[in-house]
Amino acid sequence: MAAAPPSIYTPIQNYHNLRCRRKTNFFSIPILRPKINFESVKNWNSEVNNGRRKRINVLGGGEIEGSSGVKDELFVSFFREAWPYFQAHRGSSFVVVMSSEIVDSPHLDPILMDISLLHGLGVKFVLVPGTHVQIDKLLAERGSESKYAGSYRITDPDSLGVAMDAAGRICIQIEAKLSPGPCLSGIHRHGENDHWHDGVCVSSGNFVAAKRRGVVDGIDYASTGEVKKIDVARIRQRLDKGCIVLLSNLGYSSSGEVLNCNSYEVATACALALGSEKLICIIDGPILDECGRLIRFLTLKDADLLIRKRAKQSETAAHYVKAVDQEDLACILYDDSSDTIPSPNGNAFGQVPKFKNGVGFDNGDGIWSGEQGFAVGAQERVTGLNGYLSELAAAAFVCRGGVQRVHLLDGNIGGVLLKELFQRDGVGTMVASDLYEGMRTARVADLHGIKQLFLPLEESGTLIKRTEEELLESLDSFTVVEREGQIIACASLFPFLEEKCGEVAAIAVSPECRGQGQGDKLLDYIEKKASTQGLQKLFLLTTRTADWFVRRGFSECSMECIPEERRKRINVSRRSKYYMKKLLPDVSGIRLNGAFS
């Protein structure tokens, strides 16, 4: 018998040796990294010598021994695995803020190349490059000193001139790098096409309205600006015409002044205003736990609690707590459902009332109050005293405002955008609202709600009828989704520990809640629950819903694949079909119970 192929996963070694700022202490999460990483299709080494074995460069992820057939199989496998991600990301709007350390590094070129690739696949991008490193260098070259206070630079006339120079240089550099488009080598065999020679259209302009920060606590910030308004309509117009929108750190006042704004404040304000699906922060290191391991996922609740714990040591954390608590107070003062305006991605911006273009609110007398975005940087970030806490605070801030996902990515990793967006578990840290909000283990009080979900499915023959005693006996195996006191969905998992497999049963969603992804969330939850119990496979019996499960990775199997204990209880007269799914190792870092202990 041939030996089983080795696992494609291997533990990360010496991850803490990566160049980064001081490590941030988070809870420990075991991490696995694939031996073969798909970076981008264009990095394939196509050298083949009459089918003989060669050392193949696999998408930039290192060379492996293999033949042209191996390369072809990997190539095909990549595209098929990436298919659902192509579908999911096409037409989405991503705001990408690149730290000034990455902008000033050789990693910028491949990142922009991958942004161009993703743009060609239908992703809409707004790019916000950081500038503080470049500004500090130019000031030092001109014999001037950088001055900071809190999260902001004090922008005197010299600093403003330098900020304008730095912003101009960086924008021109990015425009130049995006202009060529993809490499045309070898593509002519598919025929001529005028679109091959089109570069990426980059659009920039006065999209950011700002106001002077003014004098705060006796400090005159001079020409430092705060974001007042994002011109959403014109940005969307450019995105819909196929352009990548490029925003700088410069904002423009109503009196015609140029103001130096914080890049992260611009990016977070833009993500909130656009209602973008993602804010992506490309930084110069990973987010690590106290053991030096990558943190792959934080719920908004976890991130918020962590930041609050640091409020006494970190000015950025204190700034976050103040901004968030002000918003929560505003929600109480404006407790009126008519003031809730849904964002373009379908989420309601519940925290901040009376939106103007998605950011901030008017207090009634024409004076804008509160932060419009979240400023990151200044002395705390320059010194790296608190690791990447500043970026984490910005992530939590926009997550609270309605942005679905925030990704914190280490720009030193080759192909980091592609690896994060086209692999199930990614390579960075994701901050999101609780993916399983409202899900919990069923209680006795839920029996009536569960029976109401089952009733129409039992009448149609989709589910077998269960007595109340049977439901009560198996209640601990049920997971329910509760919304506003009502049970809107449920599912059950029955583990067979000796066989390391489990049965998925009784997935039911309330008719008025179908089409909202509740079934997918439940199945995902059940799969993660099974993984935590050490199960390697899931199986199910169905008569009417095979198509739904096949699309989610289940394959038909024979009755002999079912554990013997379960086979004895099968009602063969129903002529159910049997389906099974092999569970992949879960290295996402997403926990079923997200609260800190």
XYZ file of C-alpha atoms in Angstrom:
597
model
C 0.000 0.000 0.000
C 1.352 3.396 -0.940
C 2.209 5.685 1.914
C -0.227 8.513 2.572
C 0.933 11.817 1.123
C 2.450 14.189 3.643
C 0.248 16.974 5.015
C 0.505 20.256 3.179
C 0.545 21.978 6.565
C 3.576 22.407 8.753
C 4.043 24.482 11.916
C 5.559 27.923 11.532
C 9.011 28.124 13.015
C 10.726 31.233 14.382
C 7.866 33.487 13.258
C 8.938 35.990 15.917
C 12.130 36.641 13.977
C 10.183 38.641 11.395
C 11.016 42.342 11.359
C 8.296 44.175 13.263
C 7.643 46.613 16.041
C 7.378 45.453 19.635
C 5.120 42.418 19.937
C 1.582 42.950 21.143
C 0.517 40.467 23.822
C -2.646 38.674 22.787
C -4.076 35.274 23.624
C -2.295 32.253 22.163
C -3.516 30.637 18.969
C -1.700 27.672 17.312
C -0.848 28.500 13.718
C -0.092 26.332 10.692
C 1.341 27.532 7.437
C 0.962 25.696 4.118
C 4.186 24.411 2.601
C 2.933 25.478 -0.816
C 1.659 29.027 -0.978
C -0.214 30.347 -4.021
C 1.015 33.881 -4.501
C 0.013 34.809 -8.022
C -0.505 33.050 -11.304
C 2.023 35.155 -13.107
C 4.920 33.831 -11.011
C 4.776 30.347 -12.484
C 8.062 29.189 -13.926
C 7.042 27.706 -17.249
C 10.370 26.072 -18.013
C 9.760 22.509 -19.109
C 12.165 20.155 -20.843
C 10.227 17.472 -22.752
C 8.267 16.512 -19.632
C 11.363 15.625 -17.611
C 11.429 16.426 -13.886
C 12.431 19.964 -13.066
C 12.632 22.191 -10.026
C 9.431 24.217 -10.327
C 8.902 27.643 -8.816
C 5.405 27.285 -7.362
C 3.854 30.757 -7.433
C 6.722 32.351 -5.600
C 6.373 29.953 -2.672
C 9.673 28.110 -3.101
C 10.864 25.430 -5.502
C 9.702 21.820 -5.430
C 10.761 18.755 -7.357
C 8.241 17.850 -10.008
C 7.327 17.403 -13.644
C 5.325 19.619 -15.940
C 2.287 17.511 -15.043
C 2.682 18.413 -11.363
C 2.853 22.076 -12.245
C -0.231 21.820 -14.422
C -2.192 20.067 -11.682
C -1.249 22.713 -9.134
C -2.166 25.443 -11.593
C -5.608 23.957 -12.247
C -6.143 23.250 -8.556
C -5.397 26.864 -7.684
C -7.955 28.258 -10.107
C -10.667 25.870 -8.982
C -10.062 26.609 -5.315
C -10.038 30.340 -6.019
C -13.315 30.248 -7.955
C -15.612 31.141 -5.004
C -13.284 34.005 -4.055
C -13.435 35.426 -7.586
C -17.215 35.437 -7.242
C -17.195 36.889 -3.737
C -14.792 39.773 -4.390
C -15.975 40.857 -7.849
C -17.675 44.259 -7.609
C -16.657 44.767 -3.961
C -15.098 48.018 -2.757
C -11.874 47.748 -0.744
C -10.120 50.673 0.916
C -6.396 49.889 1.243
C -4.166 51.952 3.509
C -0.442 51.242 3.117
C 1.829 52.243 5.983
C 4.581 54.677 5.106
C 7.157 52.006 6.036
C 5.765 49.770 3.267
C 5.498 52.690 0.835
C 9.199 53.370 1.497
C 10.195 49.724 0.966
C 10.820 47.458 -2.050
C 7.622 45.578 -1.138
C 5.470 48.359 -2.617
C 6.008 47.257 -6.238
C 4.664 43.680 -5.892
C 1.771 44.917 -3.732
C 0.734 47.359 -6.460
C 1.138 44.622 -9.067
C -1.295 42.430 -7.131
C -3.705 45.344 -6.694
C -3.634 45.769 -10.470
C -4.330 42.046 -10.887
C -7.283 42.165 -8.477
C -8.579 45.303 -10.169
C -8.648 43.336 -13.412
C -10.788 40.716 -11.649
C -13.402 43.327 -10.806
C -12.385 44.545 -7.346
C -12.843 48.297 -6.792
C -9.940 49.926 -4.932
C -9.405 53.146 -3.021
C -5.722 53.469 -2.080
C -4.413 55.628 0.770
C -0.588 55.631 1.101
C 1.046 56.675 4.363
C 3.570 59.496 4.316
C 4.993 60.123 7.780
C 8.325 58.336 7.149
C 8.868 60.300 3.946
C 7.892 63.594 5.615
C 10.279 62.973 8.519
C 13.127 62.170 6.106
C 12.564 65.288 4.016
C 12.360 67.475 7.124
C 15.620 66.002 8.418
C 17.294 66.608 5.046
C 16.216 70.242 5.241
C 17.431 70.666 8.801
C 13.978 70.791 10.398
C 12.547 68.706 13.226
C 9.309 66.713 13.206
C 6.830 67.791 15.882
C 3.983 65.643 17.154
C 1.226 65.991 19.724
C -1.104 63.082 20.364
C -2.178 61.381 17.155
C -1.328 64.382 14.975
C 1.682 66.107 13.486
C 2.060 69.803 14.199
C 2.193 71.133 10.650
C 4.120 74.383 10.550
C 4.833 76.058 7.157
C 7.985 73.972 6.595
C 6.153 70.744 7.447
C 3.259 71.610 5.147
C 5.586 72.189 2.203
C 7.314 68.896 2.879
C 3.967 67.088 3.283
C 2.861 68.381 -0.114
C 6.156 67.291 -1.695
C 5.963 63.824 -0.121
C 2.309 63.315 -1.103
C 3.011 64.403 -4.670
C 6.022 62.154 -5.068
C 4.240 59.113 -3.626
C 1.107 59.592 -5.732
C 3.158 59.989 -8.904
C 5.160 56.888 -8.016
C 2.015 54.815 -7.456
C 0.403 56.089 -10.656
C 3.534 55.152 -12.589
C 3.683 51.642 -11.110
C 0.015 50.972 -11.913
C 0.206 52.302 -15.467
C 1.829 49.398 -17.372
C -0.824 46.757 -16.756
C -0.009 43.023 -16.976
C 2.932 41.461 -18.787
C 1.994 40.556 -22.377
C 4.669 37.901 -22.874
C 3.177 34.764 -24.428
C -0.414 35.965 -24.543
C -0.470 36.746 -28.293
C -1.151 33.093 -29.093
C -4.762 33.818 -28.025
C -5.204 36.479 -30.712
C -5.049 40.248 -30.803
C -7.016 42.399 -28.366
C -6.772 46.161 -27.912
C -7.467 45.828 -24.181
C -4.116 44.087 -23.672
C -2.350 47.406 -24.015
C -4.562 49.285 -21.541
C -2.983 50.217 -18.240
C -4.903 50.840 -15.035
C -6.730 54.167 -14.824
C -5.832 55.969 -11.589
C -7.966 58.881 -10.433
C -7.068 61.403 -7.747
C -8.464 64.795 -6.798
C -9.947 66.940 -4.078
C -12.138 64.171 -2.669
C -11.323 64.940 0.983
C -12.778 68.051 2.618
C -10.954 69.007 5.807
C -10.977 71.642 8.514
C -8.151 72.961 10.660
C -7.599 71.059 13.877
C -6.945 74.429 15.444
C -5.757 74.974 19.024
C -6.363 71.984 21.309
C -5.286 71.995 24.979
C -3.160 75.040 24.266
C -1.348 73.438 21.314
C -1.643 75.147 17.938
C -1.627 72.455 15.263
C -1.215 75.084 12.519
C -1.972 73.504 9.100
C -2.898 70.090 10.474
C -6.337 69.083 9.272
C -9.146 66.770 10.333
C -11.377 65.012 7.822
C -14.702 66.796 7.526
C -16.322 65.115 4.554
C -15.603 62.493 1.901
C -16.942 63.185 -1.581
C -18.610 59.796 -1.902
C -20.533 60.538 -5.099
C -17.472 61.434 -7.157
C -15.404 58.561 -5.736
C -18.125 56.067 -6.634
C -18.374 57.625 -10.078
C -14.663 57.015 -10.666
C -14.855 53.466 -9.283
C -17.833 52.618 -11.488
C -15.886 53.819 -14.527
C -13.126 51.320 -13.796
C -10.611 53.618 -12.079
C -8.551 53.000 -8.977
C -9.049 56.020 -6.713
C -5.917 57.362 -5.039
C -6.295 59.527 -1.928
C -3.373 61.344 -0.342
C -2.963 62.668 3.189
C -3.893 66.158 1.983
C -7.344 67.628 2.547
C -8.814 70.870 1.291
C -10.642 73.426 3.424
C -13.699 75.477 2.504
C -11.464 78.565 2.417
C -9.129 77.027 -0.183
C -6.298 75.933 2.133
C -4.284 72.736 1.838
C -4.243 70.847 5.155
C -2.074 67.931 6.236
C -4.340 65.129 7.452
C -3.632 61.781 9.057
C -3.546 58.999 6.441
C -5.377 56.523 8.647
C -8.053 59.083 9.409
C -8.534 59.583 5.661
C -8.704 55.823 5.063
C -11.082 55.016 7.920
C -13.355 57.953 7.076
C -13.441 56.840 3.438
C -14.203 53.204 4.333
C -17.100 54.322 6.528
C -18.414 56.834 4.014
C -18.320 54.379 1.100
C -19.658 51.512 3.169
C -16.816 49.445 1.748
C -16.805 45.693 2.232
C -13.242 45.740 3.543
C -10.616 48.034 4.988
C -7.179 46.523 4.392
C -4.215 47.851 6.370
C -0.857 46.804 4.946
C 1.684 47.318 7.718
C 5.334 46.431 8.219
C 4.930 43.432 10.495
C 2.512 40.792 11.815
C 0.104 40.976 14.761
C 1.534 38.458 17.224
C 0.355 36.941 20.488
C 2.468 36.684 23.635
C 4.107 33.512 22.289
C 5.153 35.175 19.045
C 2.441 33.516 16.953
C 0.249 35.197 14.382
C -3.257 36.108 15.488
C -5.515 35.295 12.576
C -8.851 36.512 13.903
C -10.280 38.868 16.520
C -13.941 39.520 17.061
C -14.880 43.153 17.473
C -15.674 42.365 21.096
C -12.210 40.881 21.666
C -10.445 43.777 19.948
C -12.494 46.362 21.836
C -11.769 44.748 25.192
C -8.070 44.454 24.431
C -7.787 48.104 23.429
C -9.656 49.216 26.555
C -7.223 47.239 28.718
C -4.404 49.338 27.241
C -6.148 52.695 27.640
C -3.972 53.745 30.581
C -0.694 52.883 28.813
C -1.545 54.021 25.308
C -2.719 57.419 24.123
C -4.113 55.801 20.982
C -6.147 53.313 23.050
C -7.442 56.137 25.229
C -8.369 58.093 22.098
C -10.300 55.078 20.801
C -12.208 54.612 24.060
C -13.149 58.284 24.124
C -14.316 58.295 20.497
C -16.309 55.082 20.865
C -17.938 56.097 24.147
C -18.980 59.405 22.606
C -20.642 57.514 19.773
C -22.443 55.182 22.183
C -23.736 58.209 24.088
C -24.872 59.777 20.829
C -26.786 56.585 20.026
C -28.653 56.847 23.307
C -29.432 60.540 22.759
C -30.664 59.846 19.219
C -32.598 56.654 19.955
C -34.821 56.858 16.888
C -34.999 54.098 14.296
C -35.731 56.643 11.595
C -32.230 58.038 12.036
C -30.554 54.750 11.153
C -29.211 54.883 7.626
C -28.041 51.621 6.024
C -24.631 51.582 4.452
C -24.222 50.551 0.800
C -22.987 47.110 1.862
C -26.275 46.413 3.603
C -25.186 46.988 7.199
C -26.802 49.646 9.307
C -24.454 52.192 10.832
C -25.948 51.812 14.284
C -23.300 53.636 16.309
C -23.286 57.101 14.740
C -26.600 58.893 14.075
C -27.504 61.439 11.423
C -24.832 60.631 8.872
C -23.492 63.115 6.366
C -21.979 61.095 3.498
C -21.399 58.293 5.953
C -19.069 60.069 8.368
C -19.694 62.147 11.453
C -22.881 63.953 12.307
C -24.148 67.500 12.502
C -25.058 68.638 16.008
C -27.809 70.867 14.672
C -26.038 74.202 14.446
C -23.854 73.431 11.450
C -20.776 72.568 13.543
C -19.333 69.139 12.891
C -18.535 67.270 16.115
C -16.689 64.050 16.910
C -13.995 62.270 14.931
C -14.752 61.731 11.253
C -12.285 58.881 10.943
C -9.711 57.417 13.318
C -6.282 59.040 13.404
C -3.314 56.697 13.784
C 0.276 57.690 14.053
C 2.277 60.441 15.677
C 4.859 59.799 18.356
C 3.405 56.567 19.740
C 3.413 54.896 16.332
C 6.808 56.273 15.347
C 8.417 54.862 18.507
C 6.487 51.586 18.270
C 5.807 51.598 22.011
C 2.613 49.571 21.766
C 3.192 47.382 18.742
C 0.350 47.632 16.263
C -2.239 48.705 18.797
C -2.875 51.883 16.790
C -3.820 49.935 13.682
C -5.926 47.539 15.754
C -7.819 50.491 17.228
C -8.498 51.849 13.741
C -9.750 48.395 12.707
C -12.145 48.173 15.641
C -13.356 51.735 15.037
C -14.440 51.140 11.435
C -15.841 47.700 12.291
C -18.157 49.374 14.778
C -19.188 51.786 12.044
C -20.427 49.109 9.645
C -17.407 47.938 7.604
C -17.788 44.157 7.431
C -14.142 43.093 7.664
C -10.805 44.718 8.450
C -7.589 42.919 7.491
C -4.206 43.770 9.044
C -1.544 42.350 6.723
C 2.235 42.105 6.956
C 3.456 43.765 3.764
C 6.818 41.982 4.064
C 5.127 38.728 2.976
C 5.291 38.241 -0.770
C 1.840 38.198 -2.372
C 0.181 38.972 0.954
C -2.991 40.383 -0.639
C -3.563 37.305 -2.796
C -2.780 34.921 0.032
C -5.196 36.712 2.349
C -8.056 37.095 -0.117
C -7.851 33.775 -1.985
C -7.143 31.286 0.791
C -9.668 30.121 3.363
C -7.620 31.066 6.430
C -5.483 33.869 4.984
C -2.095 34.960 6.280
C -2.976 38.117 8.211
C -5.180 39.226 11.100
C -8.872 39.803 10.500
C -11.074 41.898 12.772
C -14.827 41.487 12.331
C -18.084 41.571 14.190
C -18.899 38.223 15.754
C -19.365 35.864 12.796
C -21.704 33.718 14.871
C -23.691 36.442 16.593
C -26.904 35.058 18.078
C -25.744 31.426 17.880
C -25.757 29.346 21.051
C -26.495 25.871 22.388
C -30.224 25.165 22.592
C -32.084 25.377 25.903
C -35.338 23.795 27.076
C -37.106 27.114 26.532
C -36.200 26.858 22.812
C -38.189 23.665 22.214
C -41.296 25.463 20.980
C -39.265 27.593 18.557
C -37.416 24.552 17.198
C -40.676 22.649 16.672
C -42.116 25.623 14.780
C -39.084 25.567 12.435
C -39.459 21.808 11.876
C -43.219 21.764 11.291
C -43.343 22.797 7.566
C -40.269 20.661 6.785
C -41.814 17.623 8.478
C -45.073 18.150 6.592
C -43.203 18.229 3.274
C -41.207 15.117 4.153
C -37.859 16.933 4.153
C -37.311 16.103 7.840
C -38.482 13.085 9.796
C -40.955 13.814 12.567
C -39.512 14.046 16.076
C -41.453 13.856 19.288
C -40.912 16.424 22.013
C -39.266 13.715 24.134
C -36.800 12.938 21.315
C -35.961 16.611 20.892
C -35.491 17.064 24.629
C -33.185 14.046 24.821
C -30.922 15.408 22.037
C -31.223 19.103 22.947
C -27.543 19.481 23.863
C -26.621 18.607 20.273
C -28.648 21.488 18.841
C -27.343 24.945 17.978
C -29.905 27.710 17.547
C -29.811 31.218 16.106
C -31.761 33.726 18.156
C -32.846 37.135 16.899
C -34.901 39.519 19.036
C -36.014 36.667 21.264
C -37.135 34.430 18.377
C -35.468 31.211 17.174
C -34.893 31.777 13.450
C -32.644 28.802 12.621
C -31.219 25.627 14.112
C -28.987 22.638 13.354
C -27.615 19.652 15.227
C -24.303 17.780 15.399
C -24.112 14.199 16.669
C -20.464 13.137 17.124
C -19.143 9.604 16.706
C -15.831 10.015 18.466
C -14.340 6.573 17.784
C -14.817 6.996 14.036
C -13.792 10.681 14.267
C -16.837 11.771 12.342
C -20.138 13.472 13.077
C -23.657 13.615 11.695
C -25.133 16.930 10.604
C -28.883 16.898 11.006
C -31.977 19.065 11.138
C -30.688 22.269 9.531
C -33.772 24.479 9.445
C -34.222 28.189 8.779
C -37.364 30.237 9.328
C -39.068 30.984 5.964
C -38.844 34.765 6.426
C -35.101 34.509 7.073
C -34.164 32.301 4.129
C -31.807 33.731 1.561
C -29.861 35.653 4.217
C -27.026 33.136 4.636
C -28.209 31.741 7.980
C -27.910 28.151 6.748
C -24.327 28.729 5.602
C -23.398 30.328 8.933
C -24.904 27.404 10.819
C -23.080 24.833 8.712
C -19.810 26.739 9.115
C -20.386 26.862 12.869
C -21.113 23.125 12.962
C -17.919 22.395 10.992
C -15.810 24.444 13.400
C -17.522 22.810 16.368
C -16.741 19.393 14.873
C -13.085 20.362 14.380
C -12.751 21.424 18.019
C -14.010 17.947 19.002
C -11.337 16.277 16.893
C -13.722 15.113 14.184
C -12.300 14.721 10.683
C -15.459 14.096 8.630
C -19.123 15.028 8.599
C -21.926 12.979 7.096
C -25.648 13.431 6.613
C -28.763 11.704 5.339
C -31.115 13.605 3.046
C -33.987 13.048 0.660
C -34.682 16.580 -0.617
C -31.684 18.870 0.002
C -28.761 17.101 -1.675
C -28.027 19.958 -4.090
C -27.565 22.464 -1.270
C -25.034 20.266 0.519
C -23.157 19.243 -2.648
C -22.465 22.896 -3.394
C -20.984 23.202 0.087
C -18.445 20.424 -0.357
C -20.343 17.224 0.455
C -20.033 14.198 -1.841
C -22.358 11.227 -2.151
C -21.122 8.103 -0.395
C -22.323 4.584 0.291
C -24.155 3.448 3.385
C -21.041 1.529 4.450
C -19.244 4.847 5.042
C -21.676 5.649 7.851
C -20.646 4.523 11.370
C -22.122 1.128 12.200
C -23.866 2.450 15.294
C -25.754 4.949 13.127
C -26.489 2.436 10.339
C -28.495 0.306 12.770
C -30.939 3.182 13.275
C -31.430 4.154 9.611
C -34.976 3.883 8.286
C -34.168 2.394 4.887
C -37.764 2.846 3.729
C -37.102 6.595 3.384
C -34.431 5.748 0.767
C -32.239 8.591 1.971
C -29.070 9.547 0.129
C -25.802 9.596 2.075
C -23.280 12.409 1.817
C -19.918 13.020 3.444
C -17.437 15.872 3.703
C -13.820 15.736 4.811
C -12.952 18.592 7.160
C -9.798 20.549 6.405
C -7.538 21.629 9.274
C -8.986 24.832 10.713
C -6.248 27.429 11.220
C -8.475 30.488 10.898
C -8.139 31.440 14.560
C -11.909 31.994 14.722
C -13.258 30.747 18.034
C -16.835 29.676 18.676
C -16.883 31.554 21.963
C -15.078 34.818 21.280
C -15.082 36.353 24.753
C -11.841 36.607 26.689
C -11.577 34.441 29.749
